[in-house]
Every structure is written in C-alpha cells, then in structure tokens.
Short mmCIF file of C-alpha atoms and ligand atoms in Angstrom, two decimals:
data_model
loop_
_atom_site.label_atom_id
_atom_site.label_comp_id
_atom_site.label_asym_id
_atom_site.label_seq_id
_atom_site.Cartn_x
_atom_site.Cartn_y
_atom_site.Cartn_z
CA MET A 1 -108.51 66.74 48.69
CA SER A 2 -107.28 65.00 51.94
CA PRO A 3 -108.45 61.56 52.62
CA GLY A 4 -111.86 61.77 54.15
CA ASP A 5 -112.67 65.29 52.79
CA LEU A 6 -115.28 64.24 50.18
CA ASP A 7 -116.84 61.67 52.81
CA GLN A 8 -117.37 64.41 55.12
CA ILE A 9 -119.02 66.68 52.45
CA LEU A 10 -121.24 63.83 51.48
CA CYS A 11 -122.26 63.10 55.00
CA GLY A 12 -123.66 66.64 55.13
CA LEU A 13 -126.05 65.98 52.28
CA ASP A 14 -129.40 64.20 52.48
CA LEU A 15 -128.59 61.03 50.59
CA PRO A 16 -131.41 58.90 49.05
CA THR A 17 -131.75 55.38 50.21
CA ASP A 18 -133.55 52.49 48.38
CA ALA A 19 -134.01 48.92 49.23
CA ASN A 20 -132.23 47.77 46.14
CA LEU A 21 -129.26 49.82 46.71
CA ILE A 22 -126.34 47.43 47.72
CA ALA A 23 -123.67 50.05 47.87
CA GLY A 24 -124.22 53.92 47.83
CA ALA A 25 -122.33 56.99 48.18
CA ALA A 26 -122.65 56.97 52.12
CA THR A 27 -120.63 53.77 52.60
CA GLY A 28 -117.39 54.56 51.22
CA GLU A 29 -117.34 51.60 48.61
CA ASP A 30 -115.40 51.81 45.32
CA ALA A 31 -118.56 51.96 43.31
CA GLY A 32 -122.29 52.17 43.46
CA VAL A 33 -124.26 48.94 43.20
CA TYR A 34 -128.01 48.63 42.58
CA ARG A 35 -129.83 45.40 42.50
CA LEU A 36 -131.98 45.20 39.16
CA ASN A 37 -133.44 41.55 39.87
CA ASP A 38 -132.39 38.29 41.61
CA ASP A 39 -129.63 37.52 39.03
CA THR A 40 -128.27 41.02 38.22
CA ALA A 41 -126.92 44.13 40.12
CA LEU A 42 -125.60 47.13 38.14
CA ILE A 43 -122.13 48.60 39.01
CA GLN A 44 -121.39 52.14 38.34
CA THR A 45 -118.23 54.07 38.81
CA VAL A 46 -116.30 57.13 37.38
CA ASP A 47 -112.62 58.36 37.70
CA PHE A 48 -110.38 60.73 35.80
CA PHE A 49 -107.14 62.50 36.35
CA THR A 50 -104.28 64.70 35.00
CA PRO A 51 -101.36 62.74 33.09
CA ILE A 52 -99.25 60.66 35.43
CA VAL A 53 -96.86 59.35 32.38
CA ASP A 54 -95.68 61.59 29.42
CA ASP A 55 -96.78 59.33 26.60
CA PRO A 56 -100.26 60.00 25.66
CA TYR A 57 -101.00 56.31 24.62
CA HIS A 58 -99.72 55.15 27.92
CA PHE A 59 -101.68 57.69 29.88
CA GLY A 60 -104.90 56.64 28.11
CA GLN A 61 -104.21 52.94 29.08
CA VAL A 62 -103.46 53.90 32.65
CA ALA A 63 -106.59 56.08 33.14
CA ALA A 64 -108.78 53.41 31.68
CA ALA A 65 -107.28 50.60 33.76
CA ASN A 66 -107.74 52.74 36.72
CA ALA A 67 -111.49 53.58 36.19
CA LEU A 68 -112.26 49.95 35.31
CA SER A 69 -110.58 48.82 38.45
CA ASP A 70 -113.53 49.96 40.69
CA VAL A 71 -115.71 47.57 38.97
CA TYR A 72 -113.32 44.87 39.66
CA ALA A 73 -113.01 45.75 43.31
CA MET A 74 -116.84 45.02 43.47
CA GLY A 75 -116.16 41.57 42.15
CA GLY A 76 -117.90 42.68 38.87
CA LYS A 77 -117.43 42.65 35.18
CA PRO A 78 -117.27 45.85 33.11
CA LEU A 79 -119.97 46.05 30.32
CA LEU A 80 -119.98 49.61 29.13
CA ALA A 81 -117.55 52.55 29.20
CA MET A 82 -117.78 56.44 28.26
CA ASN A 83 -114.87 58.77 27.89
CA LEU A 84 -114.43 61.68 29.96
CA VAL A 85 -112.00 64.37 28.49
CA ALA A 86 -110.75 67.88 29.29
CA PHE A 87 -108.46 68.92 26.66
CA PRO A 88 -106.32 72.17 25.87
CA ILE A 89 -107.25 72.22 22.27
CA LYS A 90 -105.35 75.41 21.51
CA GLU A 91 -102.05 74.20 23.11
CA LEU A 92 -102.04 70.45 22.10
CA HIS A 93 -102.40 68.87 18.79
CA ARG A 94 -105.41 66.62 18.13
CA SER A 95 -103.18 63.63 17.60
CA VAL A 96 -102.44 63.73 21.42
CA LEU A 97 -106.04 63.37 22.19
CA GLN A 98 -106.41 60.53 19.60
CA GLU A 99 -103.42 58.67 21.25
CA ILE A 100 -105.09 58.98 24.82
CA LEU A 101 -108.33 57.73 23.50
CA ARG A 102 -106.71 54.91 21.63
CA GLY A 103 -104.91 53.77 24.83
CA GLY A 104 -108.13 53.81 26.77
CA LEU A 105 -110.01 51.84 24.10
CA ASP A 106 -107.39 49.13 24.04
CA LYS A 107 -107.91 48.69 27.78
CA ILE A 108 -111.74 48.83 27.33
CA LYS A 109 -111.57 46.19 24.69
CA GLU A 110 -109.21 43.97 26.76
CA ALA A 111 -111.63 44.20 29.67
CA GLY A 112 -114.20 42.83 27.32
CA ALA A 113 -116.46 46.04 27.51
CA LEU A 114 -117.70 48.33 24.99
CA LEU A 115 -117.18 52.22 24.35
CA VAL A 116 -120.63 53.62 23.93
CA GLY A 117 -119.78 57.47 24.27
CA GLY A 118 -118.47 60.14 26.25
CA HIS A 119 -118.00 63.92 26.82
CA SER A 120 -115.48 66.30 26.26
CA ILE A 121 -114.75 69.99 27.17
CA GLU A 122 -112.01 72.44 26.50
CA ASP A 123 -110.00 72.92 29.72
CA ALA A 124 -106.50 74.58 30.55
CA GLU A 125 -105.45 71.18 32.06
CA LEU A 126 -105.56 67.76 30.21
CA LYS A 127 -107.54 65.18 32.07
CA TYR A 128 -108.91 61.88 31.03
CA GLY A 129 -110.66 59.08 32.56
CA LEU A 130 -114.06 56.91 31.98
CA SER A 131 -117.37 56.26 33.59
CA VAL A 132 -117.88 52.60 33.58
CA THR A 133 -121.04 50.37 34.05
CA GLY A 134 -120.62 46.80 35.09
CA VAL A 135 -122.57 43.83 36.45
CA VAL A 136 -122.29 41.34 39.10
CA HIS A 137 -124.66 38.70 40.91
CA PRO A 138 -126.27 40.59 43.69
CA ASP A 139 -125.24 37.62 46.18
CA ARG A 140 -121.66 37.92 44.85
CA VAL A 141 -121.04 41.63 45.46
CA VAL A 142 -117.63 41.99 47.23
CA LEU A 143 -117.93 44.85 49.73
CA ASN A 144 -115.26 46.73 51.73
CA SER A 145 -117.09 45.79 54.91
CA GLY A 146 -117.09 42.05 54.78
CA ALA A 147 -113.60 41.27 56.40
CA ARG A 148 -113.72 38.70 59.22
CA VAL A 149 -111.22 37.83 61.93
CA GLY A 150 -109.07 35.08 60.77
CA ASP A 151 -109.22 36.13 57.09
CA LEU A 152 -105.80 36.56 55.15
CA LEU A 153 -105.16 39.50 52.96
CA LEU A 154 -103.96 39.26 49.36
CA LEU A 155 -102.42 42.33 47.43
CA THR A 156 -102.13 41.84 43.67
CA LYS A 157 -99.74 44.60 42.77
CA PRO A 158 -96.52 45.77 44.22
CA LEU A 159 -96.47 49.23 45.88
CA GLY A 160 -94.07 52.13 45.19
CA ILE A 161 -95.65 53.71 42.13
CA GLY A 162 -95.93 57.18 43.67
CA ILE A 163 -92.52 57.08 44.83
CA LEU A 164 -91.11 56.04 41.41
CA ALA A 165 -93.18 58.52 39.69
CA THR A 166 -91.75 61.32 41.80
CA ALA A 167 -88.34 59.83 41.10
CA LEU A 168 -89.08 60.26 37.19
CA LYS A 169 -90.34 63.71 37.54
CA GLY A 170 -87.10 64.79 39.47
CA GLY A 171 -84.92 63.21 36.78
CA LEU A 172 -83.48 60.62 39.19
CA ALA A 173 -84.99 57.68 37.18
CA GLY A 174 -85.03 56.99 33.46
CA LYS A 175 -86.89 55.17 30.71
CA GLU A 176 -86.71 51.64 32.38
CA THR A 177 -88.61 53.07 35.50
CA GLU A 178 -91.12 54.67 33.46
CA ALA A 179 -91.96 51.58 31.36
CA LEU A 180 -92.22 49.50 34.67
CA ILE A 181 -94.75 51.74 36.38
CA THR A 182 -96.55 52.12 33.28
CA GLN A 183 -96.79 48.28 32.76
CA VAL A 184 -97.89 48.09 36.58
CA MET A 185 -100.65 50.76 36.26
CA ALA A 186 -102.08 49.70 32.94
CA THR A 187 -102.41 46.07 34.03
CA LEU A 188 -106.10 45.35 34.59
CA ASN A 189 -107.30 44.00 37.88
CA ARG A 190 -109.44 41.62 35.84
CA GLU A 191 -107.60 38.14 36.88
CA ALA A 192 -107.90 38.90 40.47
CA ALA A 193 -111.54 39.80 40.24
CA GLN A 194 -112.37 36.68 38.35
CA LEU A 195 -110.70 34.57 40.84
CA MET A 196 -112.69 36.36 43.59
CA GLN A 197 -115.78 35.29 41.71
CA THR A 198 -114.90 31.85 41.13
CA ILE A 199 -113.43 31.26 44.67
CA GLY A 200 -115.37 33.72 46.74
CA ALA A 201 -114.03 36.49 48.86
CA HIS A 202 -115.38 38.52 52.00
CA ALA A 203 -114.10 41.77 51.33
CA CYS A 204 -112.24 43.86 48.48
CA THR A 205 -111.19 47.28 47.61
CA ASP A 206 -108.47 48.63 45.15
CA ILE A 207 -105.34 50.45 46.39
CA THR A 208 -105.31 54.17 45.07
CA GLY A 209 -104.48 57.51 46.53
CA PHE A 210 -104.75 56.76 50.21
CA GLY A 211 -101.88 54.24 50.04
CA LEU A 212 -102.02 50.71 51.42
CA VAL A 213 -102.36 51.88 54.79
CA GLY A 214 -105.39 54.21 54.04
CA HIS A 215 -107.26 51.36 52.12
CA LEU A 216 -106.48 49.02 54.97
CA TYR A 217 -107.75 51.27 57.53
CA GLU A 218 -111.13 51.88 55.44
CA MET A 219 -111.57 47.98 55.03
CA ALA A 220 -110.84 47.46 58.83
CA LEU A 221 -113.03 50.34 60.05
CA ALA A 222 -115.92 49.38 57.92
CA SER A 223 -115.63 45.75 58.69
CA GLY A 224 -115.27 46.34 62.61
CA VAL A 225 -111.93 44.62 62.82
CA ALA A 226 -108.11 45.39 63.02
CA ILE A 227 -105.54 44.15 60.53
CA ARG A 228 -101.98 42.88 61.21
CA VAL A 229 -99.59 43.66 58.22
CA ASP A 230 -96.38 41.77 57.75
CA SER A 231 -94.29 44.44 55.93
CA ARG A 232 -91.87 41.84 54.80
CA ALA A 233 -94.43 40.04 52.76
CA VAL A 234 -95.77 43.31 51.08
CA PRO A 235 -94.59 43.30 47.31
CA VAL A 236 -92.62 46.41 46.46
CA LEU A 237 -91.28 47.87 43.16
CA PRO A 238 -87.66 47.71 42.68
CA GLU A 239 -85.90 50.76 43.62
CA ALA A 240 -88.81 52.22 45.59
CA LEU A 241 -87.41 51.70 48.97
CA ASN A 242 -84.08 53.12 47.88
CA TYR A 243 -85.85 56.34 46.75
CA ALA A 244 -88.03 56.55 49.86
CA ALA A 245 -84.74 56.20 51.86
CA MET A 246 -83.16 59.21 50.01
CA GLY A 247 -86.28 61.30 50.78
CA ILE A 248 -87.87 60.96 47.21
CA ILE A 249 -91.36 60.80 48.69
CA PRO A 250 -94.51 62.24 47.00
CA GLU A 251 -96.40 64.82 48.92
CA GLY A 252 -99.36 62.37 49.23
CA ALA A 253 -97.57 59.93 51.22
CA HIS A 254 -96.54 62.35 53.87
CA LYS A 255 -100.43 63.53 54.11
CA ASN A 256 -101.47 59.82 54.29
CA LYS A 257 -99.04 59.21 56.92
CA ALA A 258 -100.10 61.95 59.02
CA PHE A 259 -103.79 61.21 58.48
CA TYR A 260 -103.54 57.63 59.30
CA ALA A 261 -100.92 57.87 62.17
CA PRO A 262 -103.40 57.46 65.03
CA HIS A 263 -104.58 54.33 63.76
CA MET A 264 -101.15 52.73 63.04
CA HIS A 265 -99.14 50.79 65.39
CA SER A 266 -95.87 50.17 63.79
CA ALA A 267 -92.95 47.97 64.97
CA LEU A 268 -90.73 49.36 62.17
CA GLU A 269 -87.85 51.31 63.23
CA GLU A 270 -88.17 55.17 63.01
CA PHE A 271 -87.73 56.41 59.50
CA ASP A 272 -87.84 52.96 58.08
CA PRO A 273 -88.59 53.69 54.31
CA MET A 274 -91.09 50.76 54.37
CA GLU A 275 -93.35 53.06 56.25
CA MET A 276 -93.49 55.54 53.45
CA VAL A 277 -93.99 52.74 51.00
CA LEU A 278 -97.11 51.67 52.68
CA CYS A 279 -98.40 55.19 52.83
CA ASP A 280 -97.40 55.88 49.05
CA PRO A 281 -100.38 56.94 46.97
CA GLN A 282 -100.91 54.49 44.11
CA THR A 283 -102.57 54.93 40.68
CA SER A 284 -104.25 52.03 39.44
CA GLY A 285 -103.07 49.93 42.19
CA GLY A 286 -103.84 46.30 42.99
CA LEU A 287 -106.73 44.66 44.61
CA LEU A 288 -106.70 44.10 48.40
CA ILE A 289 -108.63 41.02 49.19
CA ALA A 290 -109.80 39.57 52.35
CA ALA A 291 -110.86 35.81 52.54
CA SER A 292 -110.41 32.55 54.31
CA ALA A 293 -106.89 31.28 54.41
CA GLU A 294 -107.73 28.44 52.25
CA ARG A 295 -109.42 30.82 49.57
CA ILE A 296 -106.60 33.30 49.81
CA ASN A 297 -104.20 30.51 49.12
CA ALA A 298 -106.17 29.33 46.14
CA MET A 299 -106.29 32.79 44.70
CA ALA A 300 -102.57 33.22 45.13
CA GLU A 301 -102.03 30.01 43.46
CA GLY A 302 -104.52 30.86 40.64
CA LEU A 303 -102.77 34.06 39.77
CA GLY A 304 -99.23 32.34 39.87
CA LYS A 305 -100.50 29.67 37.43
CA GLY A 306 -102.49 31.92 35.41
CA GLY A 307 -99.32 33.68 34.08
CA TYR A 308 -100.04 36.96 35.98
CA SER A 309 -96.91 39.13 35.48
CA LEU A 310 -97.00 41.33 38.54
CA ALA A 311 -95.71 40.63 41.88
CA PHE A 312 -98.36 39.88 44.43
CA GLY A 313 -98.44 38.71 48.06
CA ILE A 314 -100.22 37.52 51.11
CA ILE A 315 -99.62 40.46 53.25
CA GLY A 316 -101.26 40.07 56.55
CA GLU A 317 -104.40 38.95 58.48
CA VAL A 318 -107.62 40.27 59.85
CA VAL A 319 -107.39 40.23 63.81
CA ALA A 320 -109.85 41.31 66.53
CA GLY A 321 -109.26 44.58 68.00
CA ARG A 322 -110.38 48.29 67.93
CA PRO A 323 -111.87 48.67 64.50
CA GLY A 324 -109.67 50.32 62.09
CA THR A 325 -106.44 49.73 63.83
CA ILE A 326 -103.53 48.87 61.61
CA GLU A 327 -100.67 46.74 63.29
CA ILE A 328 -97.44 46.81 61.26
CA VAL A 329 -94.87 44.18 62.25
CO1 CO B 1 -111.56 52.20 44.50
CO1 CO B 2 -112.23 55.46 42.17
#
C-alpha cells in the first residue's frame, strides 16, 4: 500500500474512543497505548513481512527487532511477544522455520521479553513477525505529536537499508553488505528508548517504510510544526549514496518521493542522490527523537558512551512553519 492508504481506510470506520486510550488507531502512532492505572499503560503492536535477507536465522532476528521497535518508539519496555507465521510447508523444510523462530526468540530474549505463544498458517509466501505487548508509565508515553519549536532531532540508525538491499538483490553487492544491513536491522532500538525514558523526550517514532522524509512529515504534521533537516548530518550507510547515484533505488523510495514532494523544500541540487536516501524505505530503522537541545545532546552522549555500535546523528531542528513542511538544507 502507498503511504496514507491504511489511514484513509481507517478514517472511514467508526473507531471506538475511551478516556483511557492514550494512542489509538486514528492518531497514526507506532502502537496502541492504554492506561491501566496511574502507574502503568499497556502498549500493543504487531508487524510481519516477507524475508528481506536470505538467511532464515537473520530474517527472524530482523523481523523480531522490527516488531519490538514500535514499543520502543513509544518510550516503552517490551514484556510479552507472540509469533506470527505464514509458511509454505510443502516447499520449505521445517528446519527453515525453526531457524527463523530461533532468530526471533534470540531478539525477544535480548529485549528482556517473554515469548508466550503465537499462530501459524500455511501460505504460498513465507512471512514472519510478532505481536508485542509492552508497558510504559502513562505520563512518560512518547507520542509522535509532541515535537516543539526549538527541539533538536536525533536519528539513531544510518539510512540506506532499502538501497543496499536492492543492490544485493541485483547482484551488485556481496556478503559484506548483507552482513552490514543485517546487523543494522537486527539492532534493537532498546538503548535509545531507555535513554528517552531517563532523559525525557517530546516526540518519537521509528523509521520504516515511509523513509526518513515520510516519518519526519508525520511527526511535523501531528505536532503542528515544520522541520529543517541538515542533510550533511544525516548518518548514511557506506556505499548507499554511490548506489543511489547509479540509479539502484527501490521502488518504494520513488513512491515516497512522489508522495511527500508537496511537503519537501529541498536546497539540494537536482538528482542529488541524498534526496533518494532521505526517501529510502527502511526496515527496522532507527528512532527519530525530538527533544530540547540539552536533552538531545545528553542522549547522543549517552549512546556514544554506552558502546552503541551504529552511526547516529543530530540531523535537524523543529521550526515554526506550515505544519508538515520539511525543509532540506
Ligand atoms: Co513504527
Ligand atoms: Co509498525
């Protein structure tokens, strides 16, 4: 589906409301959040997809890290997870599924959560993911809509996963690239979420299929602000800009660019490959966090000191302007 398709369909439905519902289907948040009492709110999310890497164990890790990420994006802590499996049992050996589930379980354990069940169906196309339940203090839920003018923006993983995956599929990139994007996608957004909890943030989301530009737009629109991105400060995976310059660009990046173009004001030169990197759809991408300059600097320092292994950067600031406008300099 194109960005916005599901939102449009949901808006046509009569969605229930509840005084304890902190984030529901109508607000475009990363997960649903429901206040149980003064100390605890429940976070619920679900995500699954077709393999993005060939190795079944790695695919399991990536799919689980991706599903867990929406709990982290709300500032929460995952508690329970369930497997969602669609598997072509006549074509693939059981051991493939076993490896996928082993990869997923390793990430669930790393997150400090428990696997408590799941559901599987036979399907022509392999799919795997998780439903995840998490918790957060109701006063410390980090919504997408809280960014304030003057805030800085922290991005906790480098961009370019979609471009490099396309280069891999086309046989242009090799094992090293596969290992690199697997590591990036399988890295939990836990560290960044914990820093948000201790330091405090105004807004957060995780970067997935809509690309950085799409998720910036969603945050800016929901917060009633504009965002200025310093493209030179955006962390990018090695070779991603080179492949983008060669035209190795996933279909989704073109779709994102066309969809968000009316909201983008770019000072980049025409055909600058950076523009496609900013629109590149990510799988299990990093957190995009908005907070005061002091707090963003403290989070960046915390990530650096904590031995966090991926590239991250303070990529821009929240400014006054027409809500949803993305200025790229
Ligand atoms: Co999300
Ligand atoms: Co999601």
